[in-house]
Amino acid sequence: MQLYFIRHGQSTNNVRDGDLTPRSSDPELTEKGVRQAELLAEFLAASESGTSDPGDDPLNRRGFDLTHLYCSLMKRAIHTGNIIAQRLNLPLFGMPEAHEVGGVFLETLVNDVVTVNEEYGVDEGFLATNYPNLILTQPIPRSGWWRGGKENDKLPQKRAQKVLEWLRQHHASTDDRVAIVTHGGFYNHLLRAMLHISPEEPDNRKLGYRLVYNNCAISRFDLTEDRVYMVYHNRAEYLPDDLIT
């Protein structure tokens, strides 16, 4: 299996001016983010299908030939994934567990006390209206896919392991080329899960490193039964300089 991690396009939160601009709990793509996703989709579509074996094109110079496409259920990831899916004529599968660290939430400070609101993310009605072709990998509650509040710091690493195990269960020992549109923070957890890096430490912020991951960049891993090959990370040469964010 070839596994491609794609960070979503630029969101409104990515261009916030600190405390001067309100944070969104589930931000949309900016116009620049949409353009990033469109150029990425064109890059992924430029393929000489059937001209290469799965392992002999490490830089995908002969194309990608993706077979499966997943995304988190945060709006910026769904929108990015949908642009790719439409260009590649692939079904888009929504995976609730692939969301960004923290989930859908806002924090407010009242009398020096931090309060977290209760939000639930997009629901089936929103998806049916805006992304009718999206297929859920598991049912979601009527109120929305998110359970409300802020995710405990101990959960993202466990969640990353769960997502990785799900992908292995469905695609291991195949020639599938699988892409998942996810988030920068969660990607760090996925990498740690794949490479077994500090599994006892749940919080990325306590580690001595952090991977930089640009909007709509690609990272590729080739997974065999007993080994993970990190082929490349944070590839975005298909974007012009003014769209590197």
XYZ file of C-alpha atoms in Angstrom:
245
model
C 0.000 0.000 0.000
C 1.105 3.513 -0.797
C -0.260 5.996 1.751
C -0.405 9.719 1.007
C -1.092 12.302 3.710
C -2.451 15.609 2.409
C -2.934 18.651 4.586
C -6.088 20.645 3.835
C -5.932 23.971 2.013
C -5.496 27.259 3.831
C -8.372 27.950 6.226
C -9.677 31.174 7.727
C -8.034 30.226 11.027
C -4.668 29.912 9.269
C -4.751 33.624 8.422
C -6.060 34.938 11.736
C -4.384 38.050 13.131
C -3.934 36.773 16.672
C -6.598 37.932 19.101
C -7.771 40.607 16.655
C -9.585 38.050 14.501
C -12.114 35.650 16.022
C -11.227 31.968 15.784
C -13.691 29.636 14.096
C -14.392 26.262 15.667
C -14.681 24.652 12.229
C -13.176 27.061 9.680
C -13.833 27.138 5.948
C -11.208 27.331 3.215
C -10.081 30.770 2.096
C -10.048 31.659 -1.611
C -6.336 30.867 -1.546
C -7.083 27.527 0.083
C -9.533 26.631 -2.684
C -6.936 27.512 -5.326
C -4.319 25.410 -3.534
C -6.672 22.434 -3.589
C -7.448 22.943 -7.280
C -3.763 22.994 -8.225
C -3.098 19.952 -6.071
C -5.953 18.108 -7.775
C -4.509 18.934 -11.193
C -1.099 17.685 -10.077
C -2.584 14.421 -8.808
C -4.536 13.984 -12.049
C -1.445 14.272 -14.268
C -0.840 10.539 -14.516
C 0.368 8.028 -17.045
C -1.952 5.328 -15.807
C -0.697 1.782 -16.037
C 2.888 2.686 -16.951
C 4.565 1.803 -13.672
C 4.595 -0.855 -11.004
C 3.628 0.291 -7.495
C 7.184 0.521 -6.176
C 9.364 1.750 -9.037
C 8.352 5.430 -9.122
C 9.386 6.876 -5.740
C 8.792 10.510 -6.758
C 5.569 9.799 -8.659
C 7.063 11.239 -11.829
C 4.732 9.023 -13.825
C 1.741 10.034 -11.752
C -0.207 8.945 -8.699
C -3.115 6.783 -9.880
C -4.830 7.091 -6.497
C -7.363 4.358 -5.804
C -8.922 5.582 -2.536
C -9.508 9.002 -0.972
C -10.409 9.769 2.639
C -10.883 12.991 4.588
C -11.662 14.158 8.084
C -15.116 15.615 8.723
C -13.882 19.123 9.430
C -15.110 21.559 6.794
C -11.694 22.527 5.477
C -10.717 18.894 4.946
C -14.032 17.909 3.338
C -13.848 20.854 0.911
C -10.245 20.044 -0.016
C -11.044 16.361 -0.430
C -14.111 17.087 -2.515
C -12.119 19.211 -4.978
C -9.650 16.344 -5.390
C -12.369 13.698 -5.623
C -14.236 15.542 -8.364
C -11.081 16.065 -10.426
C -9.951 12.431 -10.064
C -13.447 10.962 -10.345
C -12.960 9.096 -7.066
C -15.434 8.483 -4.251
C -14.664 10.513 -1.117
C -14.897 8.725 2.223
C -15.388 10.765 5.397
C -13.478 9.439 8.409
C -14.562 11.053 11.713
C -11.499 9.834 13.641
C -9.080 11.720 11.325
C -9.944 15.167 12.734
C -7.510 17.781 13.994
C -6.212 17.687 17.546
C -8.749 19.233 19.923
C -11.873 18.695 17.851
C -14.553 21.311 17.194
C -14.543 23.816 20.046
C -14.152 27.425 21.128
C -12.747 28.672 24.410
C -13.870 31.840 26.161
C -12.412 33.516 29.228
C -14.978 34.692 31.768
C -13.757 36.050 35.099
C -10.368 34.389 34.496
C -12.064 31.028 33.994
C -11.717 29.222 30.653
C -15.032 27.891 29.371
C -15.303 25.473 26.443
C -18.458 25.567 24.355
C -20.438 22.562 23.173
C -20.390 22.152 19.391
C -20.968 19.015 17.361
C -19.518 19.532 13.890
C -21.293 18.933 10.603
C -24.251 16.577 10.537
C -25.765 14.315 7.879
C -28.073 17.118 6.722
C -25.122 19.412 6.027
C -23.301 16.644 4.185
C -26.365 15.682 2.132
C -26.859 19.298 1.048
C -23.250 20.266 0.393
C -21.415 17.006 -0.285
C -24.030 14.458 -1.336
C -21.441 12.046 -2.741
C -19.413 11.779 0.467
C -19.527 8.304 2.015
C -19.123 7.936 5.782
C -16.822 5.198 7.051
C -19.034 4.941 10.131
C -22.409 6.368 11.195
C -22.448 9.739 12.951
C -24.975 11.037 15.524
C -27.873 13.164 14.307
C -26.491 16.166 16.189
C -23.155 15.995 14.331
C -20.012 13.902 14.187
C -18.208 15.621 17.103
C -19.139 14.797 20.689
C -18.803 18.368 21.986
C -16.162 20.110 24.055
C -12.383 19.905 23.677
C -10.509 16.668 23.120
C -8.368 15.396 25.977
C -4.618 15.650 25.238
C -4.219 11.912 25.788
C -6.586 10.926 22.963
C -5.007 12.071 19.642
C -2.173 9.529 19.728
C -4.623 6.712 20.444
C -6.850 8.020 17.677
C -3.947 8.121 15.234
C -3.187 4.495 15.993
C -6.844 3.641 15.418
C -6.893 5.419 12.030
C -3.676 3.692 11.000
C -5.018 0.283 12.020
C -8.230 0.945 10.053
C -6.256 1.837 6.927
C -4.064 -1.221 7.308
C -7.095 -3.450 7.814
C -8.679 -2.242 4.587
C -5.621 -1.780 2.372
C -2.641 -3.718 3.718
C -0.969 -6.231 1.402
C -2.516 -4.551 -1.645
C -1.289 -2.250 -4.391
C -3.846 0.380 -3.317
C -2.743 4.002 -3.451
C -4.568 5.666 -0.600
C -4.742 9.397 0.166
C -6.169 10.945 3.320
C -6.849 14.671 3.683
C -6.146 15.535 7.282
C -4.524 18.174 9.515
C -1.035 19.297 10.497
C -1.239 18.442 14.184
C -2.887 15.091 13.597
C -0.350 14.243 10.892
C 2.374 14.470 13.543
C 0.497 11.888 15.596
C 0.013 9.628 12.560
C 3.720 9.748 11.782
C 4.552 8.803 15.359
C 2.069 5.926 15.195
C 3.620 4.594 11.984
C 7.224 4.904 13.179
C 6.570 3.992 16.842
C 8.075 7.260 18.086
C 7.613 7.914 21.826
C 4.321 6.002 22.047
C 4.207 6.584 25.802
C 4.020 10.392 25.371
C 0.519 11.473 24.269
C 1.236 15.184 23.780
C 3.170 16.314 20.675
C 4.027 19.596 22.403
C 6.233 17.795 24.913
C 8.485 16.307 22.227
C 11.674 18.001 21.078
C 10.596 18.352 17.449
C 7.619 19.166 15.258
C 7.146 18.566 11.541
C 6.337 21.531 9.337
C 3.459 20.751 6.991
C 2.252 23.282 4.430
C -1.313 23.627 3.226
C -2.086 21.112 0.456
C 1.334 19.480 0.755
C 1.761 15.727 0.278
C 3.746 13.159 2.242
C 4.139 9.579 1.007
C 4.709 6.355 2.919
C 4.924 2.862 1.464
C 3.666 0.257 3.909
C 4.547 -3.420 3.695
C 3.654 -6.164 6.142
C 6.766 -5.580 8.253
C 8.155 -2.172 7.325
C 7.244 1.477 6.743
C 9.146 3.415 4.077
C 9.029 7.206 4.391
C 9.398 8.178 0.720
C 8.969 11.965 0.972
C 7.506 14.640 3.228
C 5.811 18.028 2.698
C 5.997 18.065 -1.088
C 4.382 21.162 -2.661
C 6.368 22.127 -5.760
C 3.125 22.253 -7.771
C 2.121 25.432 -5.918
C 3.508 28.856 -6.934
C 5.373 30.876 -4.321
C 2.371 33.058 -3.497
C 0.330 29.954 -2.625
C 2.854 28.395 -0.258
C 1.288 28.792 3.189
